[in-house]
mmCIF file of C-alpha atoms in Angstrom:
data_model
loop_
_atom_site.group_PDB
_atom_site.id
_atom_site.type_symbol
_atom_site.label_atom_id
_atom_site.label_comp_id
_atom_site.label_asym_id
_atom_site.label_seq_id
_atom_site.Cartn_x
_atom_site.Cartn_y
_atom_site.Cartn_z
ATOM 1 C CA MET W 109 -10.402 -14.829 -16.722
ATOM 2 C CA GLY W 110 -10.769 -11.500 -14.949
ATOM 3 C CA MET W 111 -10.318 -10.681 -11.301
ATOM 4 C CA THR W 112 -13.715 -11.646 -9.955
ATOM 5 C CA PHE W 113 -14.620 -11.572 -6.280
ATOM 6 C CA THR W 114 -17.247 -13.501 -4.387
ATOM 7 C CA GLY W 115 -16.642 -11.901 -0.983
ATOM 8 C CA GLN W 116 -17.381 -8.519 0.371
ATOM 9 C CA VAL W 117 -14.808 -7.465 2.964
ATOM 10 C CA ALA W 118 -11.031 -6.950 3.035
ATOM 11 C CA VAL W 119 -8.646 -5.847 5.774
ATOM 12 C CA VAL W 120 -5.326 -4.195 4.917
ATOM 13 C CA THR W 121 -2.598 -3.537 7.467
ATOM 14 C CA GLY W 122 -0.051 -0.824 6.857
ATOM 15 C CA ALA W 123 -2.711 0.877 4.744
ATOM 16 C CA GLY W 124 -1.839 4.441 5.679
ATOM 17 C CA ALA W 125 0.539 4.900 2.734
ATOM 18 C CA GLY W 126 2.406 3.219 -0.093
ATOM 19 C CA ILE W 127 1.574 -0.325 -1.117
ATOM 20 C CA GLY W 128 -1.034 -0.699 1.618
ATOM 21 C CA ARG W 129 -2.950 2.406 0.580
ATOM 22 C CA ALA W 130 -2.803 1.480 -3.100
ATOM 23 C CA THR W 131 -4.163 -1.979 -2.324
ATOM 24 C CA ALA W 132 -6.938 -0.662 -0.083
ATOM 25 C CA LEU W 133 -7.985 1.672 -2.911
ATOM 26 C CA ALA W 134 -7.826 -1.197 -5.406
ATOM 27 C CA PHE W 135 -10.024 -3.406 -3.216
ATOM 28 C CA ALA W 136 -12.526 -0.573 -2.875
ATOM 29 C CA GLY W 137 -12.449 -0.075 -6.632
ATOM 30 C CA GLU W 138 -13.673 -3.660 -6.995
ATOM 31 C CA GLY W 139 -16.631 -2.889 -4.745
ATOM 32 C CA LEU W 140 -15.267 -4.402 -1.533
ATOM 33 C CA LYS W 141 -15.712 -2.900 1.919
ATOM 34 C CA VAL W 142 -12.283 -2.194 3.380
ATOM 35 C CA VAL W 143 -10.977 -2.049 6.929
ATOM 36 C CA VAL W 144 -7.897 0.173 6.854
ATOM 37 C CA ALA W 145 -5.415 -0.578 9.651
ATOM 38 C CA ASP W 146 -2.270 1.339 10.525
ATOM 39 C CA LEU W 147 -0.351 2.887 13.430
ATOM 40 C CA ASP W 148 -0.416 6.206 11.570
ATOM 41 C CA VAL W 149 -3.828 7.700 12.306
ATOM 42 C CA THR W 150 -3.453 10.587 9.862
ATOM 43 C CA GLY W 151 -2.359 8.327 7.023
ATOM 44 C CA GLY W 152 -5.012 5.708 7.730
ATOM 45 C CA GLU W 153 -7.809 8.252 7.884
ATOM 46 C CA CYS W 154 -6.545 9.810 4.644
ATOM 47 C CA THR W 155 -6.817 6.413 2.938
ATOM 48 C CA VAL W 156 -10.395 6.077 4.164
ATOM 49 C CA GLU W 157 -11.208 9.563 2.888
ATOM 50 C CA GLN W 158 -9.809 8.687 -0.544
ATOM 51 C CA ILE W 159 -11.919 5.531 -0.678
ATOM 52 C CA LYS W 160 -15.070 7.379 0.351
ATOM 53 C CA ALA W 161 -14.352 10.153 -2.153
ATOM 54 C CA VAL W 162 -14.859 7.661 -4.983
ATOM 55 C CA GLY W 163 -17.975 6.132 -3.462
ATOM 56 C CA GLY W 164 -16.368 3.234 -1.568
ATOM 57 C CA SER W 165 -16.972 1.960 1.937
ATOM 58 C CA ALA W 166 -14.117 1.928 4.453
ATOM 59 C CA VAL W 167 -13.324 2.375 8.133
ATOM 60 C CA PHE W 168 -10.043 3.048 9.903
ATOM 61 C CA VAL W 169 -8.801 1.078 12.896
ATOM 62 C CA ARG W 170 -5.552 2.019 14.592
ATOM 63 C CA CYS W 171 -3.508 -1.115 15.217
ATOM 64 C CA ASP W 172 0.002 -2.028 16.292
ATOM 65 C CA VAL W 173 0.432 -5.457 14.729
ATOM 66 C CA THR W 174 3.081 -6.407 17.295
ATOM 67 C CA VAL W 175 0.525 -6.247 20.126
ATOM 68 C CA GLU W 176 -1.681 -9.329 20.289
ATOM 69 C CA GLU W 177 -4.637 -7.646 21.975
ATOM 70 C CA GLN W 178 -4.718 -4.891 19.346
ATOM 71 C CA VAL W 179 -4.657 -7.426 16.503
ATOM 72 C CA LYS W 180 -7.427 -9.412 18.186
ATOM 73 C CA GLN W 181 -9.499 -6.252 18.583
ATOM 74 C CA LEU W 182 -8.836 -5.303 14.943
ATOM 75 C CA MET W 183 -10.348 -8.560 13.729
ATOM 76 C CA GLU W 184 -13.249 -8.204 16.157
ATOM 77 C CA GLN W 185 -13.916 -4.758 14.722
ATOM 78 C CA VAL W 186 -13.843 -6.144 11.186
ATOM 79 C CA ILE W 187 -16.736 -8.402 12.191
ATOM 80 C CA SER W 188 -18.447 -5.646 14.155
ATOM 81 C CA TYR W 189 -18.380 -3.248 11.187
ATOM 82 C CA TYR W 190 -18.983 -5.606 8.279
ATOM 83 C CA GLY W 191 -19.923 -9.047 9.627
ATOM 84 C CA ARG W 192 -17.318 -11.127 7.794
ATOM 85 C CA LEU W 193 -13.742 -11.256 6.485
ATOM 86 C CA ASP W 194 -13.065 -12.512 2.978
ATOM 87 C CA TYR W 195 -9.624 -11.132 2.149
ATOM 88 C CA ALA W 196 -6.636 -10.038 4.217
ATOM 89 C CA PHE W 197 -3.505 -8.252 3.076
ATOM 90 C CA ASN W 198 -0.931 -8.377 5.865
ATOM 91 C CA ASN W 199 1.312 -5.617 4.654
ATOM 92 C CA ALA W 200 2.551 -3.753 7.738
ATOM 93 C CA GLY W 201 6.323 -3.902 7.836
ATOM 94 C CA ILE W 202 9.493 -1.950 8.537
ATOM 95 C CA GLU W 203 12.940 -1.700 7.002
ATOM 96 C CA ILE W 204 15.411 0.054 9.282
ATOM 97 C CA GLU W 205 18.659 -1.899 8.987
ATOM 98 C CA GLN W 206 21.635 -0.747 6.895
ATOM 99 C CA GLY W 207 24.806 -2.478 8.008
ATOM 100 C CA ARG W 208 26.789 -5.663 8.138
ATOM 101 C CA LEU W 209 25.409 -8.536 10.196
ATOM 102 C CA ALA W 210 27.913 -8.198 13.058
ATOM 103 C CA ASP W 211 27.069 -4.507 13.406
ATOM 104 C CA GLY W 212 23.368 -5.115 13.994
ATOM 105 C CA THR W 213 21.781 -4.296 17.345
ATOM 106 C CA MET W 214 19.246 -6.082 19.499
ATOM 107 C CA ASP W 215 16.900 -3.120 19.120
ATOM 108 C CA GLU W 216 17.018 -3.470 15.330
ATOM 109 C CA PHE W 217 16.507 -7.217 15.510
ATOM 110 C CA ASP W 218 13.548 -6.971 17.887
ATOM 111 C CA ALA W 219 11.889 -4.165 15.925
ATOM 112 C CA ILE W 220 12.232 -5.814 12.512
ATOM 113 C CA MET W 221 11.221 -9.278 13.672
ATOM 114 C CA GLY W 222 8.432 -7.845 15.791
ATOM 115 C CA VAL W 223 6.633 -6.096 12.946
ATOM 116 C CA ASN W 224 7.609 -8.207 9.955
ATOM 117 C CA VAL W 225 7.275 -11.682 11.482
ATOM 118 C CA LYS W 226 5.316 -11.509 14.724
ATOM 119 C CA GLY W 227 2.902 -9.043 13.140
ATOM 120 C CA VAL W 228 2.136 -11.318 10.185
ATOM 121 C CA TRP W 229 1.820 -14.345 12.467
ATOM 122 C CA LEU W 230 -0.569 -12.546 14.823
ATOM 123 C CA CYS W 231 -2.716 -11.271 11.964
ATOM 124 C CA MET W 232 -3.085 -14.733 10.463
ATOM 125 C CA LYS W 233 -3.697 -16.222 13.915
ATOM 126 C CA TYR W 234 -6.833 -14.099 14.276
ATOM 127 C CA GLN W 235 -7.878 -13.994 10.598
ATOM 128 C CA LEU W 236 -7.901 -17.734 10.004
ATOM 129 C CA PRO W 237 -10.617 -18.599 12.566
ATOM 130 C CA LEU W 238 -12.908 -15.991 10.987
ATOM 131 C CA MET W 239 -12.369 -17.472 7.544
ATOM 132 C CA LEU W 240 -12.794 -21.019 8.846
ATOM 133 C CA ALA W 241 -16.123 -20.068 10.389
ATOM 134 C CA GLN W 242 -17.494 -18.763 7.086
ATOM 135 C CA GLY W 243 -16.032 -21.518 4.924
ATOM 136 C CA GLY W 244 -13.112 -19.871 3.180
ATOM 137 C CA GLY W 245 -11.090 -16.803 2.291
ATOM 138 C CA ALA W 246 -7.763 -15.591 0.949
ATOM 139 C CA ILE W 247 -4.731 -14.102 2.660
ATOM 140 C CA VAL W 248 -1.766 -12.339 1.083
ATOM 141 C CA ASN W 249 1.341 -11.448 3.083
ATOM 142 C CA THR W 250 3.993 -8.921 2.101
ATOM 143 C CA ALA W 251 7.397 -10.563 1.869
ATOM 144 C CA SER W 252 10.175 -9.252 -0.401
ATOM 145 C CA VAL W 253 12.696 -10.298 -2.985
ATOM 146 C CA ALA W 254 15.003 -10.165 0.048
ATOM 147 C CA GLY W 255 13.055 -13.172 1.293
ATOM 148 C CA LEU W 256 13.917 -15.111 -1.854
ATOM 149 C CA GLY W 257 17.664 -14.611 -1.718
ATOM 150 C CA ALA W 258 20.440 -12.697 -0.017
ATOM 151 C CA ALA W 259 20.295 -9.041 1.004
ATOM 152 C CA PRO W 260 23.767 -7.819 1.993
ATOM 153 C CA LYS W 261 23.735 -5.221 4.798
ATOM 154 C CA MET W 262 20.085 -6.105 5.462
ATOM 155 C CA SER W 263 20.505 -9.569 6.943
ATOM 156 C CA ILE W 264 17.889 -9.176 9.697
ATOM 157 C CA TYR W 265 15.367 -7.741 7.257
ATOM 158 C CA SER W 266 16.110 -10.544 4.808
ATOM 159 C CA ALA W 267 15.675 -13.143 7.541
ATOM 160 C CA SER W 268 12.349 -11.612 8.505
ATOM 161 C CA LYS W 269 11.058 -11.853 4.945
ATOM 162 C CA HIS W 270 12.282 -15.451 4.597
ATOM 163 C CA ALA W 271 10.247 -16.092 7.750
ATOM 164 C CA VAL W 272 7.147 -14.498 6.192
ATOM 165 C CA ILE W 273 7.459 -16.873 3.254
ATOM 166 C CA GLY W 274 7.812 -19.800 5.663
ATOM 167 C CA LEU W 275 4.667 -18.737 7.524
ATOM 168 C CA THR W 276 2.849 -18.312 4.214
ATOM 169 C CA LYS W 277 3.750 -21.734 2.851
ATOM 170 C CA SER W 278 3.014 -23.527 6.122
ATOM 171 C CA ALA W 279 -0.377 -21.886 6.539
ATOM 172 C CA ALA W 280 -1.228 -22.584 2.891
ATOM 173 C CA ILE W 281 -0.718 -26.308 3.402
ATOM 174 C CA GLU W 282 -2.471 -26.408 6.768
ATOM 175 C CA TYR W 283 -5.628 -24.738 5.434
ATOM 176 C CA ALA W 284 -5.664 -25.847 1.790
ATOM 177 C CA LYS W 285 -8.578 -28.240 2.289
ATOM 178 C CA LYS W 286 -10.482 -25.588 4.248
ATOM 179 C CA HIS W 287 -10.846 -23.343 1.172
ATOM 180 C CA ILE W 288 -8.425 -20.760 2.536
ATOM 181 C CA ARG W 289 -5.608 -19.744 0.206
ATOM 182 C CA VAL W 290 -2.448 -18.093 1.557
ATOM 183 C CA ASN W 291 0.121 -16.453 -0.724
ATOM 184 C CA ALA W 292 2.828 -13.791 -0.561
ATOM 185 C CA VAL W 293 3.972 -10.932 -2.750
ATOM 186 C CA CYS W 294 7.712 -10.284 -2.981
ATOM 187 C CA PRO W 295 8.353 -6.766 -4.270
ATOM 188 C CA ALA W 296 11.749 -5.459 -5.302
ATOM 189 C CA VAL W 297 12.281 -1.688 -5.064
ATOM 190 C CA ILE W 298 8.954 0.135 -5.181
ATOM 191 C CA ASP W 299 8.298 3.881 -5.459
ATOM 192 C CA THR W 300 6.931 4.633 -1.999
ATOM 193 C CA ASP W 301 7.282 7.533 0.430
ATOM 194 C CA MET W 302 9.788 5.386 2.355
ATOM 195 C CA PHE W 303 11.892 4.962 -0.790
ATOM 196 C CA ARG W 304 11.826 8.682 -1.563
ATOM 197 C CA ARG W 305 12.832 9.644 1.977
ATOM 198 C CA ALA W 306 15.714 7.184 1.909
ATOM 199 C CA HIS W 307 17.086 8.519 -1.381
ATOM 200 C CA GLU W 308 16.255 12.233 -1.411
ATOM 201 C CA ALA W 309 19.695 13.142 -0.081
ATOM 202 C CA ASP W 310 21.532 11.139 -2.750
ATOM 203 C CA PRO W 311 19.781 10.872 -6.137
ATOM 204 C CA ARG W 312 22.566 8.546 -7.344
ATOM 205 C CA LYS W 313 21.228 5.836 -5.033
ATOM 206 C CA ALA W 314 17.809 6.160 -6.682
ATOM 207 C CA GLU W 315 19.436 5.755 -10.091
ATOM 208 C CA PHE W 316 21.247 2.641 -8.868
ATOM 209 C CA ALA W 317 17.990 1.235 -7.510
ATOM 210 C CA ALA W 318 16.392 1.607 -10.918
ATOM 211 C CA ALA W 319 19.369 0.035 -12.669
ATOM 212 C CA ILE W 320 19.196 -3.236 -10.716
ATOM 213 C CA HIS W 321 15.909 -4.040 -12.447
ATOM 214 C CA PRO W 322 16.241 -5.250 -16.050
ATOM 215 C CA VAL W 323 13.147 -3.231 -17.006
ATOM 216 C CA GLY W 324 15.141 -0.094 -16.117
ATOM 217 C CA ARG W 325 12.926 1.409 -13.446
ATOM 218 C CA ILE W 326 11.576 0.815 -9.966
ATOM 219 C CA GLY W 327 8.098 -0.556 -9.416
ATOM 220 C CA LYS W 328 4.834 1.255 -8.811
ATOM 221 C CA VAL W 329 2.612 0.676 -5.790
ATOM 222 C CA GLU W 330 -0.322 0.038 -8.109
ATOM 223 C CA GLU W 331 1.580 -2.854 -9.702
ATOM 224 C CA VAL W 332 1.919 -4.558 -6.335
ATOM 225 C CA ALA W 333 -1.731 -3.844 -5.549
ATOM 226 C CA SER W 334 -2.790 -5.514 -8.790
ATOM 227 C CA ALA W 335 -0.831 -8.627 -7.856
ATOM 228 C CA VAL W 336 -2.465 -8.738 -4.423
ATOM 229 C CA LEU W 337 -5.925 -8.485 -5.957
ATOM 230 C CA TYR W 338 -5.123 -11.235 -8.410
ATOM 231 C CA LEU W 339 -3.972 -13.567 -5.644
ATOM 232 C CA CYS W 340 -7.185 -12.876 -3.730
ATOM 233 C CA SER W 341 -9.452 -13.254 -6.748
ATOM 234 C CA ASP W 342 -11.266 -16.302 -8.072
ATOM 235 C CA GLY W 343 -8.849 -16.186 -10.997
ATOM 236 C CA ALA W 344 -6.140 -17.432 -8.620
ATOM 237 C CA GLY W 345 -8.370 -20.134 -7.165
ATOM 238 C CA PHE W 346 -5.750 -22.843 -7.821
ATOM 239 C CA THR W 347 -2.860 -20.808 -6.406
ATOM 240 C CA THR W 348 -1.773 -21.174 -2.790
ATOM 241 C CA GLY W 349 1.559 -21.267 -0.977
ATOM 242 C CA HIS W 350 3.085 -19.149 -3.734
ATOM 243 C CA SER W 351 5.584 -16.302 -3.347
ATOM 244 C CA LEU W 352 5.083 -13.956 -6.298
ATOM 245 C CA ALA W 353 8.123 -11.858 -7.213
ATOM 246 C CA ILE W 354 7.246 -8.371 -8.448
ATOM 247 C CA ASP W 355 10.757 -7.394 -9.371
ATOM 248 C CA GLY W 356 11.115 -6.058 -12.891
ATOM 249 C CA GLY W 357 13.105 -9.154 -13.827
ATOM 250 C CA ALA W 358 15.736 -8.744 -11.072
ATOM 251 C CA LEU W 359 15.641 -12.371 -9.978
ATOM 252 C CA ALA W 360 15.894 -13.631 -13.543
ATOM 253 C CA ILE W 361 19.503 -12.479 -13.852
#
């Protein structure tokens, strides 16, 4: 069974680059109208331009997912522009911590939890009523393989992604009989601008990142996007509350 869609509109947060941009482009490639949300105006508008360049329909809305009023307004604008919301990919997230647990700071904790947990919770809080009103929908949240196990020297980040999985599973059960499916993707190391910036000064770290995956390489943003589309599609109609590892076999070891 292919990835078939019955809805018309998707919203993607963190869509100004990387996994978010790739997924917004993938949604548009399936004929969906896309609301591109990001704090980065230049990146978000670039994503919209790329979608329009191939004949798709998209609009950009600047949104800080940690601010409730901005998230509320984002969802209101989704309805204002396109009249409905069928699919949501809550992808906005940050990864800024590199140290042992006892060396972490309150600023790091608040920033990571604010975007990665509060942001996902706020997005679902305002997406779910829209989907309830129209009789169904599908939500995918970005977690991480760090949310499925330990992540030494990234304990706050790991905790935030465990929390995303908890939110995902709880919402999936709460809304299962309302025809709303909620799942998560759990990428390992993916080739994004963030990854390149973090490793440009030391290529050996990039080589190590590739080596931790049994397939011998890091992942591609398009591979995560394909998983998101599958989880939103009718082909995954019996899948909810699932955390899909996209890890090149890393968790199988």
